[in-house]
Amino acid sequence: MNTADIKVKLISQKSSKSLLKGIKKTKTDVEILFCFRNQKTKDKSYETFNLPSKKDFVIIKPKASQDTLERIQEAINEESFLAEDQKTLTLRHCGTDTKHTIVIGLGDLKDQKQDGLCLETFRRCGAIAFQSLSHIKAKEAKLSLHHFDLVSDRTEKMLHAFLLGLKLASYQFEDHISKKSKVSFNSLLLALPQLSKETKSKEMVLTNTIDQASHICEGITFARWLADHPGNVIHPVNLAKEVQKKFKSTSVKVTVWDKKRIEKERMGLLYGVGQGSSVDPRLIIMEYKGRGLKRNTAPVCFVGKGITFDSGGISIKPSRSMEEMKYDMCGAADVIGTMVALEKLQAKVHAIGIVASAENMPGGAATKPGDIHYARNGTSVEVFNTDAEGRLVLGDALCLAVEKKPQFIVDAATLTGAIVIALGNDHTGYFVRGEILADAIEKALEATGENAWRMPLTEGHRKSMKGIHADLKNIGDGDHPGAGSAKGAAFLSYFVSEDIPWAHFDIAGTAYNVGHLYPYCPRKGASGLMVRTFCQLALNSFE
Ligand code: BES
Ligand code: ZN
Ligand code: ZN
């Protein structure tokens, strides 16, 4: 698809000595080595080797050929390579049988989030590895796992992170570009020590790790691919079609409601947002039930904002950067991507994804400021600003999610520009009601390493959304400005009954164009961030 088809294979090799023979046989282009600074790690997940004359530079490998070591030392002496985070050193023909050795800098140990190298470092270095390998047009590379602790589960986690970074970095959206770029790199060999009883069982575990990374990657890739499409190609009708196509012949049941059905189902808010466009809105429901679940296992619900283009409607946006508003369906894309990954993983969960999709346009039939619409739960809403449309479509979708009697509801939306002001591009803002869910979110974030910051959801914010001639209004008071993101979240809270744990993720700052922060995300394009955390949340829910 849009990530390179990189085959990852486990190969077994006797020892460092016979390793060389193995390499000859498989004619690997490149060997990958890791180098970082500061030898005082307590992390026992990998064996390290200090460069003899530069004692605080460490290589993950107890022995490397003399020639390789000398060449690395030379670069360090010359200060052309100091193992800085995400910097690489490419050596040609240096004593080993591979054509190249790529040494990837992992930075200084003291800059890591934990004692030892953190997983985010391995994700980043996977991405950097892909870039370096592409740069020299390598087809195949080898990473030796001889020097990683194959007993603890830490190696799987590091490998998972590395593979994810490598694959995600290969994503390119070139569907509408005539001359597609050629990706040479297509094979990664993971060398294991010769099989013993211990490594034999490890081989199965690692094979599983390779598959899992690839399934998660497929979910993220699909989310990016949907979101990167322009509004004229993926509008609500086509979004629904793509979802149906993707889940065809899988166990995910897809239901699509058209405009008529949306009206019949009393989704007046979604209907109202869609009425200014020549393309009809759609409500998409995806249901996945893993095998072996108890009959009545309550689902976990993911709800996504799917505005395939947000012009602002009658409260039209300024034209500067308006093209970015094709990304206003990233919440929906993340929810769909999460469902793809859960199905691929054959996760033992019951998950429902709901996407409310419309195009927000200022057509003749469009909602006018001051218009009142009714939500599915009977709440009336005065639309004072047609550009605050995400909360409207989500309102109806959240009502539907509540009816599924879920364990929890998580929604994702590019809801407010204010969250970008508050947190910038490296943290998603999330609002949560229910401390058990709040703990679960923190745990999931810790496991995936994704950045999200908890924001406040107060009675004061809720009050500010009370309407004048209707129950609610869709923007806060001009008299008490500010807290735009919290007010958006407060509006949503009226559509979720208090007994259901619920979280709202405002991804406006992290959903696209964040590649300057994460080398495994495109510089320009959708990131697919939070898909990993949503999957983790679902997986943890039934533990
Ligand atoms: N889709 C926008 C939010 C957005 C802004 C996403 C920037 C990504 C980048 C949303 O529909 C919107 O326009 N929100 C308004 C709300 C306001 C009118 C209360 C905003 O943030 O200005
Ligand atoms: Zn808007
Ligand atoms: Zn919007």
Coordinates of C-alpha atoms and ligand atoms in Angstrom, one line a residue:
M1 CA 0.0 0.0 0.0
N2 CA 1.5 3.3 1.0
T3 CA 4.2 2.0 3.3
A4 CA 7.1 0.1 1.7
D5 CA 6.6 -3.7 1.6
I6 CA 9.5 -4.5 4.0
K7 CA 9.8 -8.2 4.7
V8 CA 11.2 -8.9 8.1
K9 CA 12.8 -12.3 8.5
L10 CA 14.4 -14.1 11.5
I11 CA 17.6 -15.9 10.6
S12 CA 19.7 -17.9 13.0
Q13 CA 23.5 -17.7 13.0
K14 CA 26.0 -19.5 15.2
S15 CA 28.3 -17.0 16.6
S16 CA 30.0 -13.8 15.6
K17 CA 32.6 -15.8 13.7
S18 CA 30.2 -17.9 11.7
L19 CA 28.1 -14.8 11.4
L20 CA 30.4 -13.6 8.6
K21 CA 29.8 -16.8 6.6
G22 CA 26.1 -16.2 7.1
I23 CA 26.3 -12.7 5.8
K24 CA 28.2 -13.9 2.7
K25 CA 25.5 -16.4 2.0
T26 CA 22.7 -13.9 2.3
K27 CA 24.6 -11.1 0.6
T28 CA 23.3 -8.4 2.9
D29 CA 23.9 -4.9 1.8
V30 CA 24.1 -3.3 5.2
E31 CA 24.7 -4.1 8.8
I32 CA 23.0 -1.8 11.4
L33 CA 24.8 -0.9 14.6
F34 CA 23.7 1.3 17.4
C35 CA 26.0 3.8 19.2
F36 CA 25.2 6.0 22.2
R37 CA 27.1 8.0 24.9
N38 CA 27.7 7.3 28.6
Q39 CA 28.5 3.7 29.6
K40 CA 26.9 3.7 33.0
T41 CA 23.6 2.0 32.1
K42 CA 21.9 -0.4 34.4
D43 CA 19.8 -1.7 31.6
K44 CA 20.7 -5.3 31.1
S45 CA 18.6 -5.7 27.9
Y46 CA 21.7 -5.6 25.7
E47 CA 25.4 -6.1 25.8
T48 CA 27.5 -3.2 25.1
F49 CA 31.1 -2.5 24.2
N50 CA 32.9 0.7 25.0
L51 CA 35.0 2.2 22.2
P52 CA 38.5 1.6 23.7
S53 CA 39.9 5.1 23.2
K54 CA 36.6 6.9 23.6
K55 CA 35.3 5.3 26.8
D56 CA 32.0 7.0 27.0
F57 CA 30.9 6.0 23.5
V58 CA 29.1 2.7 23.6
I59 CA 28.1 0.3 20.9
I60 CA 25.4 -2.3 21.3
K61 CA 27.6 -5.3 20.5
P62 CA 30.4 -6.8 22.5
K63 CA 32.6 -7.3 19.6
A64 CA 32.8 -5.5 16.3
S65 CA 35.6 -6.0 13.8
Q66 CA 38.8 -4.0 14.6
D67 CA 38.4 -2.1 11.3
T68 CA 34.8 -1.1 12.1
L69 CA 35.8 0.2 15.6
E70 CA 38.7 2.1 14.2
R71 CA 36.6 3.8 11.6
I72 CA 33.9 4.8 14.2
Q73 CA 36.6 6.1 16.5
E74 CA 38.1 8.1 13.7
A75 CA 34.8 9.8 13.0
I76 CA 34.3 10.5 16.7
N77 CA 37.8 12.0 16.9
E78 CA 37.1 14.2 14.0
E79 CA 33.8 15.0 15.6
S80 CA 32.0 14.2 12.3
F81 CA 29.9 11.7 14.3
L82 CA 29.2 12.0 18.0
A83 CA 26.4 9.5 18.3
E84 CA 23.9 12.3 18.7
D85 CA 20.2 11.3 18.7
Q86 CA 19.1 10.6 15.1
K87 CA 22.5 11.2 13.5
T88 CA 24.1 8.4 11.5
L89 CA 27.5 7.3 10.2
T90 CA 27.7 5.3 7.1
L91 CA 30.8 3.2 6.5
R92 CA 31.7 1.4 3.3
H93 CA 33.6 -1.9 3.2
C94 CA 35.0 -1.9 6.7
G95 CA 36.2 -5.4 7.5
T96 CA 32.8 -7.1 7.4
D97 CA 31.3 -8.8 4.4
T98 CA 28.5 -6.3 4.1
K99 CA 28.9 -3.4 1.7
H100 CA 27.9 -0.8 4.3
T101 CA 27.7 -0.5 8.0
I102 CA 25.2 2.1 9.2
V103 CA 25.9 3.3 12.8
I104 CA 22.8 5.0 14.3
G105 CA 23.3 7.5 17.0
L106 CA 21.0 7.1 20.0
G107 CA 22.1 10.2 21.8
D108 CA 23.2 10.5 25.4
L109 CA 21.8 8.1 28.0
K110 CA 21.1 11.0 30.4
D111 CA 18.5 12.4 27.9
Q112 CA 16.5 9.2 28.0
K113 CA 13.1 8.9 29.8
Q114 CA 14.3 5.9 31.8
D115 CA 17.5 4.3 33.0
G116 CA 18.6 2.7 29.7
L117 CA 17.4 3.4 26.2
C118 CA 13.7 4.3 26.0
L119 CA 11.3 2.8 23.4
E120 CA 10.7 6.2 21.7
T121 CA 14.5 6.2 20.9
F122 CA 14.1 2.9 19.1
R123 CA 11.1 4.1 17.2
R124 CA 13.0 7.2 16.1
C125 CA 16.0 5.2 15.2
G126 CA 13.9 2.8 13.1
A127 CA 12.8 5.8 11.1
I128 CA 16.3 7.1 10.8
A129 CA 17.5 3.7 9.7
F130 CA 14.9 3.7 6.9
Q131 CA 16.0 7.1 5.8
S132 CA 19.7 6.1 5.8
L133 CA 19.0 2.8 4.0
S134 CA 17.0 4.6 1.4
H135 CA 19.7 7.2 1.0
I136 CA 22.3 4.6 -0.1
K137 CA 19.6 2.6 -2.0
A138 CA 20.1 -0.5 0.1
K139 CA 17.8 -3.4 -0.6
E140 CA 18.6 -5.5 2.4
A141 CA 19.9 -4.9 5.9
K142 CA 20.8 -7.1 8.8
L143 CA 20.4 -6.3 12.5
S144 CA 22.0 -8.8 14.8
L145 CA 20.1 -9.6 18.0
H146 CA 23.0 -11.6 19.4
H147 CA 23.7 -8.9 21.9
F148 CA 20.2 -8.3 23.1
D149 CA 18.8 -10.1 26.2
L150 CA 16.6 -12.8 24.6
V151 CA 15.1 -13.8 28.0
S152 CA 13.4 -10.6 29.1
D153 CA 10.5 -9.2 27.2
R154 CA 12.3 -5.9 26.8
T155 CA 13.9 -7.1 23.5
E156 CA 10.5 -7.6 22.0
K157 CA 9.4 -4.1 23.0
M158 CA 12.6 -2.6 21.6
L159 CA 12.2 -4.6 18.4
H160 CA 8.5 -3.7 18.1
A161 CA 9.4 0.0 18.5
F162 CA 12.3 -0.2 15.9
L163 CA 10.1 -2.0 13.4
L164 CA 7.2 0.4 13.8
G165 CA 9.5 3.4 13.3
L166 CA 11.1 1.8 10.2
K167 CA 7.8 0.9 8.6
L168 CA 6.0 4.1 9.5
A169 CA 8.8 6.2 8.1
S170 CA 8.4 4.5 4.7
Y171 CA 4.9 5.9 4.4
Q172 CA 4.3 8.2 1.4
F173 CA 1.1 9.5 -0.1
E174 CA 1.6 9.5 -3.8
D175 CA -1.8 8.4 -5.1
H176 CA -2.1 11.5 -7.1
I177 CA 1.5 11.9 -8.2
S178 CA 2.3 10.6 -11.7
K179 CA 5.9 9.6 -11.1
K180 CA 6.0 7.5 -7.9
S181 CA 9.2 7.3 -6.0
K182 CA 11.0 4.0 -6.0
V183 CA 11.7 2.4 -2.6
S184 CA 14.7 0.1 -2.8
F185 CA 14.7 -1.2 0.7
N186 CA 12.6 -4.3 1.1
S187 CA 14.1 -6.8 3.5
L188 CA 15.3 -6.7 7.1
L189 CA 17.1 -9.7 8.5
L190 CA 17.1 -10.2 12.2
A191 CA 20.0 -12.5 13.1
L192 CA 19.4 -14.7 16.2
P193 CA 22.0 -16.9 17.8
Q194 CA 21.9 -20.5 16.7
L195 CA 18.8 -22.2 17.9
S196 CA 18.8 -23.6 21.4
K197 CA 15.6 -24.6 23.3
E198 CA 15.5 -21.1 24.7
T199 CA 15.9 -19.3 21.4
K200 CA 13.5 -21.6 19.7
S201 CA 10.7 -20.4 21.8
K202 CA 12.0 -16.9 21.5
E203 CA 11.8 -17.2 17.8
M204 CA 8.0 -17.7 18.0
V205 CA 7.7 -14.7 20.4
L206 CA 9.7 -12.5 18.0
T207 CA 7.7 -13.7 15.0
N208 CA 4.7 -12.6 16.9
T209 CA 6.3 -9.2 17.6
I210 CA 7.1 -8.7 13.9
D211 CA 3.4 -9.5 13.0
Q212 CA 2.0 -7.2 15.7
A213 CA 4.1 -4.3 14.6
S214 CA 3.0 -4.8 11.0
H215 CA -0.7 -5.0 12.1
I216 CA -0.5 -1.7 14.1
C217 CA 1.3 -0.2 11.1
E218 CA -1.5 -1.2 8.8
G219 CA -4.0 0.6 11.0
I220 CA -1.9 3.8 11.2
T221 CA -1.2 3.7 7.5
F222 CA -4.9 3.4 6.6
A223 CA -5.7 6.3 8.9
R224 CA -3.0 8.4 7.2
W225 CA -4.0 7.4 3.7
L226 CA -7.7 8.3 4.3
A227 CA -6.8 11.7 5.9
D228 CA -4.2 12.7 3.3
H229 CA -6.8 12.4 0.5
P230 CA -8.2 15.8 -0.6
G231 CA -11.8 16.7 0.2
N232 CA -13.0 16.2 -3.4
V233 CA -11.8 12.5 -3.4
I234 CA -12.7 11.4 0.1
H235 CA -16.0 13.1 1.0
P236 CA -18.5 11.5 3.4
V237 CA -20.0 9.3 0.7
N238 CA -16.6 8.0 -0.4
L239 CA -15.3 7.7 3.1
A240 CA -18.1 5.3 3.9
K241 CA -17.3 3.3 0.7
E242 CA -13.6 3.1 1.6
V243 CA -14.5 1.8 5.0
Q244 CA -16.9 -0.8 3.5
K245 CA -14.2 -1.9 1.1
K246 CA -11.5 -2.1 3.8
F247 CA -13.5 -4.4 6.0
K248 CA -15.0 -6.5 3.2
S249 CA -14.4 -10.2 4.0
T250 CA -13.3 -9.4 7.6
S251 CA -15.3 -10.0 10.8
V252 CA -15.9 -6.3 11.2
K253 CA -19.6 -5.5 10.5
V254 CA -20.0 -2.1 8.8
T255 CA -23.3 -0.2 8.8
V256 CA -23.7 3.1 6.9
W257 CA -26.6 5.5 7.4
D258 CA -27.3 7.9 4.5
K259 CA -28.9 11.4 4.8
K260 CA -32.5 10.0 4.9
R261 CA -31.6 7.5 7.6
I262 CA -29.6 10.2 9.6
E263 CA -32.8 12.3 9.6
K264 CA -35.0 9.3 10.5
E265 CA -32.6 8.5 13.4
R266 CA -33.1 12.0 14.8
M267 CA -29.5 13.1 14.2
G268 CA -30.4 16.7 13.6
L269 CA -27.0 18.1 14.5
L270 CA -25.1 15.9 11.9
Y271 CA -27.9 16.6 9.4
G272 CA -27.6 20.3 10.1
V273 CA -23.8 20.4 9.5
G274 CA -24.2 18.5 6.2
Q275 CA -27.0 20.5 4.7
G276 CA -24.9 23.2 3.2
S277 CA -22.9 20.8 1.0
S278 CA -23.8 19.1 -2.3
V279 CA -22.4 15.9 -0.9
D280 CA -24.6 14.1 1.7
P281 CA -23.4 13.3 5.2
R282 CA -22.9 9.7 6.4
L283 CA -22.9 8.0 9.7
I284 CA -20.6 4.9 9.8
I285 CA -20.7 2.2 12.4
M286 CA -18.0 -0.5 12.6
E287 CA -18.4 -3.4 15.0
Y288 CA -15.7 -5.9 15.8
K289 CA -16.1 -8.8 18.3
G290 CA -13.0 -10.9 18.9
R291 CA -13.2 -14.6 19.3
G292 CA -13.6 -16.2 22.7
L293 CA -15.4 -13.3 24.3
K294 CA -18.3 -13.8 26.7
R295 CA -21.6 -13.4 25.0
N296 CA -22.6 -10.1 26.7
T297 CA -19.2 -8.4 26.9
A298 CA -19.9 -4.7 26.8
P299 CA -18.1 -2.9 23.9
V300 CA -15.6 -0.2 24.1
C301 CA -16.6 2.7 21.8
F302 CA -14.5 5.0 19.7
V303 CA -16.1 8.0 18.1
G304 CA -14.5 10.1 15.4
K305 CA -15.1 13.6 13.9
G306 CA -15.2 13.0 10.2
I307 CA -15.5 16.5 8.6
T308 CA -14.0 15.8 5.2
F309 CA -13.6 19.5 4.6
D310 CA -14.3 22.3 7.0
S311 CA -14.8 25.6 5.2
G312 CA -16.4 27.0 8.4
G313 CA -19.8 27.1 6.7
I314 CA -21.6 30.5 6.7
S315 CA -19.1 31.6 9.5
I316 CA -16.5 31.0 6.8
K317 CA -12.8 30.6 7.7
P318 CA -10.1 32.9 6.4
S319 CA -8.6 31.5 3.2
R320 CA -5.1 31.3 4.6
S321 CA -4.2 27.6 5.1
M322 CA -7.8 26.6 4.5
E323 CA -6.5 23.7 2.5
E324 CA -5.5 22.1 5.8
M325 CA -9.1 21.6 6.6
K326 CA -9.1 18.4 4.5
Y327 CA -7.5 17.0 7.7
D328 CA -10.7 17.7 9.7
M329 CA -11.6 14.0 9.5
C330 CA -8.4 12.9 11.2
G331 CA -10.4 11.9 14.3
A332 CA -12.5 9.6 12.1
A333 CA -9.4 8.3 10.3
D334 CA -7.9 7.4 13.7
V335 CA -11.0 5.6 14.8
I336 CA -11.1 3.6 11.5
G337 CA -7.4 2.9 11.8
T338 CA -7.9 1.6 15.3
M339 CA -10.6 -0.7 14.1
V340 CA -8.3 -2.0 11.3
A341 CA -5.5 -2.7 13.7
L342 CA -7.7 -4.5 16.3
E343 CA -9.1 -6.7 13.5
K344 CA -5.7 -7.4 12.1
L345 CA -4.4 -8.3 15.6
Q346 CA -7.5 -10.5 16.1
A347 CA -7.7 -8.8 19.4
K348 CA -9.9 -10.4 22.1
V349 CA -12.0 -7.3 22.4
H350 CA -15.5 -6.1 21.6
A351 CA -15.0 -2.7 19.9
I352 CA -17.4 -0.3 18.1
G353 CA -16.2 2.6 16.0
I354 CA -18.6 5.4 15.1
V355 CA -17.8 8.0 12.6
A356 CA -20.0 11.1 12.0
S357 CA -19.0 12.4 8.6
A358 CA -20.1 15.6 6.8
E359 CA -18.7 18.4 4.6
N360 CA -19.1 21.8 6.2
M361 CA -19.9 24.2 3.4
P362 CA -21.8 27.5 3.0
G363 CA -24.3 26.4 0.4
G364 CA -27.8 27.9 0.0
A365 CA -29.3 25.4 2.3
A366 CA -26.6 25.7 4.9
T367 CA -27.2 26.2 8.6
K368 CA -27.3 29.9 9.4
P369 CA -25.9 31.4 12.7
G370 CA -28.8 31.4 15.1
D371 CA -30.4 28.3 13.7
I372 CA -31.6 25.7 16.2
H373 CA -31.2 22.0 15.6
Y374 CA -32.1 19.0 17.7
A375 CA -29.7 16.2 18.8
R376 CA -30.6 12.5 18.9
N377 CA -31.1 12.7 22.7
G378 CA -33.6 15.6 22.3
T379 CA -31.2 18.4 23.3
S380 CA -31.8 21.6 21.3
V381 CA -28.7 23.6 20.2
E382 CA -28.4 27.1 18.9
V383 CA -25.7 27.3 16.3
F384 CA -24.1 30.6 16.9
N385 CA -21.0 29.8 14.9
T386 CA -21.2 27.3 12.0
D387 CA -17.4 26.8 12.2
A388 CA -17.9 25.0 15.6
E389 CA -19.3 22.1 13.7
G390 CA -17.2 19.2 15.0
R391 CA -19.0 19.3 18.4
L392 CA -22.3 19.1 16.6
V393 CA -21.6 16.0 14.6
L394 CA -19.9 14.4 17.6
G395 CA -22.9 15.2 19.8
D396 CA -25.2 12.9 17.8
A397 CA -22.5 10.2 17.4
L398 CA -21.9 10.2 21.2
C399 CA -25.6 9.7 21.8
L400 CA -25.5 6.6 19.6
A401 CA -22.4 5.4 21.4
V402 CA -24.2 5.8 24.8
E403 CA -27.0 3.6 23.5
K404 CA -24.5 0.7 23.0
K405 CA -24.0 0.6 26.8
P406 CA -20.2 0.6 26.5
Q407 CA -17.5 0.1 29.1
F408 CA -16.2 3.5 28.0
I409 CA -16.4 6.0 25.1
V410 CA -13.3 7.7 23.7
D411 CA -13.8 10.3 21.0
A412 CA -11.1 11.8 18.7
A413 CA -11.5 15.1 16.9
T414 CA -9.6 18.0 15.4
L415 CA -12.0 20.1 17.5
T416 CA -10.3 23.4 18.3
G417 CA -7.6 25.7 17.2
A418 CA -7.3 26.6 20.8
I419 CA -5.7 23.3 21.7
V420 CA -2.8 24.1 19.3
I421 CA -2.3 27.4 21.2
A422 CA -2.4 25.6 24.5
L423 CA -0.2 22.6 23.7
G424 CA 1.4 23.1 20.3
N425 CA 2.1 20.1 18.1
D426 CA 3.7 17.6 20.4
H427 CA 0.9 16.9 22.9
T428 CA -2.7 15.9 22.2
G429 CA -5.1 17.4 24.8
Y430 CA -7.5 15.1 26.4
F431 CA -10.4 15.5 28.7
V432 CA -11.8 12.7 30.8
R433 CA -14.7 12.0 33.0
G434 CA -14.2 8.9 35.3
E435 CA -11.0 8.3 37.2
I436 CA -10.7 4.6 36.2
L437 CA -10.7 5.6 32.6
A438 CA -8.2 8.4 33.4
D439 CA -5.8 5.8 34.9
A440 CA -6.3 3.5 32.0
I441 CA -5.4 6.3 29.6
E442 CA -2.3 7.2 31.5
K443 CA -1.2 3.6 31.5
A444 CA -1.9 3.3 27.7
L445 CA 0.1 6.5 27.0
E446 CA 3.0 5.2 29.1
A447 CA 3.0 1.9 27.2
T448 CA 2.9 3.5 23.7
G449 CA 5.0 6.6 24.5
E450 CA 2.5 8.9 22.8
N451 CA 2.2 12.3 24.2
A452 CA -1.1 13.5 25.6
W453 CA -1.8 16.1 28.3
R454 CA -4.9 16.0 30.6
M455 CA -7.0 19.2 30.5
P456 CA -9.7 20.3 32.9
L457 CA -13.4 19.7 32.4
T458 CA -15.3 21.8 34.9
E459 CA -18.9 22.7 35.8
G460 CA -18.0 26.3 34.9
H461 CA -17.1 25.3 31.3
R462 CA -20.4 23.4 31.1
K463 CA -22.4 26.3 32.3
S464 CA -20.9 28.6 29.6
M465 CA -22.4 26.4 26.9
K466 CA -26.0 26.9 28.1
G467 CA -28.1 28.4 25.3
I468 CA -30.3 31.5 25.2
H469 CA -33.3 30.2 23.2
A470 CA -32.3 26.6 23.2
D471 CA -30.8 24.1 25.7
L472 CA -27.2 24.7 24.5
K473 CA -25.3 26.9 22.2
N474 CA -22.3 25.7 20.2
I475 CA -19.8 28.4 21.3
G476 CA -18.9 29.9 24.6
D477 CA -19.8 33.4 26.0
G478 CA -18.2 36.5 24.4
D479 CA -18.3 38.0 27.9
H480 CA -16.1 35.2 29.3
P481 CA -13.7 34.4 26.5
G482 CA -10.9 31.8 26.5
A483 CA -10.7 28.1 27.3
G484 CA -12.0 27.3 23.8
S485 CA -10.9 23.6 24.0
A486 CA -12.4 23.0 27.4
K487 CA -15.7 24.6 26.3
G488 CA -15.7 22.3 23.3
A489 CA -15.2 19.4 25.6
A490 CA -17.9 20.7 27.9
F491 CA -20.4 20.9 25.1
L492 CA -19.7 17.2 24.2
S493 CA -20.2 16.2 27.8
Y494 CA -24.0 17.0 27.5
F495 CA -24.3 14.0 25.1
V496 CA -22.7 11.3 27.3
S497 CA -24.6 10.1 30.4
E498 CA -22.5 10.5 33.5
D499 CA -22.5 6.8 34.4
I500 CA -20.4 6.1 31.3
P501 CA -16.6 6.8 31.5
W502 CA -15.8 9.1 28.6
A503 CA -12.7 10.8 27.2
H504 CA -12.4 13.4 24.5
F505 CA -9.1 13.7 22.6
D506 CA -8.6 17.0 20.8
I507 CA -6.0 16.1 18.2
A508 CA -6.0 19.4 16.2
G509 CA -2.4 20.0 17.0
T510 CA -1.0 16.5 16.5
A511 CA -3.1 15.0 13.7
Y512 CA -1.0 16.3 10.8
N513 CA 2.3 18.0 9.8
V514 CA 4.2 16.9 12.9
G515 CA 7.1 15.3 11.1
H516 CA 9.5 17.9 12.5
L517 CA 8.9 16.3 15.9
Y518 CA 8.6 12.6 15.0
P519 CA 10.9 11.2 12.3
Y520 CA 8.4 8.4 11.8
C521 CA 5.6 10.8 10.8
P522 CA 5.4 12.7 7.5
R523 CA 6.6 16.3 7.6
K524 CA 3.5 17.2 5.6
G525 CA 0.6 14.9 6.0
A526 CA -1.5 13.0 8.5
S527 CA 0.3 11.4 11.5
G528 CA -2.0 8.7 12.7
L529 CA -0.9 9.5 16.2
M530 CA -3.2 8.1 18.9
V531 CA -4.1 5.0 17.0
R532 CA -1.6 3.1 19.0
T533 CA -2.9 4.5 22.3
F534 CA -6.5 3.7 21.3
C535 CA -5.6 0.1 20.5
Q536 CA -3.7 -0.2 23.8
L537 CA -6.8 1.1 25.6
A538 CA -9.0 -1.4 23.9
L539 CA -6.5 -4.2 24.6
N540 CA -6.2 -3.3 28.3
S541 CA -10.0 -3.1 28.7
F542 CA -10.4 -6.9 28.9
E543 CA -7.4 -7.9 30.9
Ligands
BES1 N1 -11.7 22.2 12.5 C1 -11.6 23.3 13.3 C2 -10.5 23.2 14.4 C3 -9.1 23.2 13.9 C4 -8.4 24.4 13.9 C5 -8.5 22.0 13.5 C6 -7.1 24.3 13.4 C7 -7.2 22.0 13.1 C8 -6.5 23.2 13.1 C9 -13.0 23.5 14.1 O1 -14.1 23.0 13.4 C10 -13.1 24.9 14.3 O2 -13.2 25.7 13.4 N2 -13.2 25.3 15.6 C11 -13.3 26.7 15.9 C12 -14.2 26.8 17.1 C13 -14.7 28.1 17.5 C14 -15.6 28.7 16.4 C15 -15.4 28.1 18.8 C16 -11.9 27.2 16.3 O3 -11.1 26.5 16.8 O4 -11.7 28.4 15.9
ZN2 ZN -14.9 24.4 12.1
ZN3 ZN -13.8 21.4 12.1

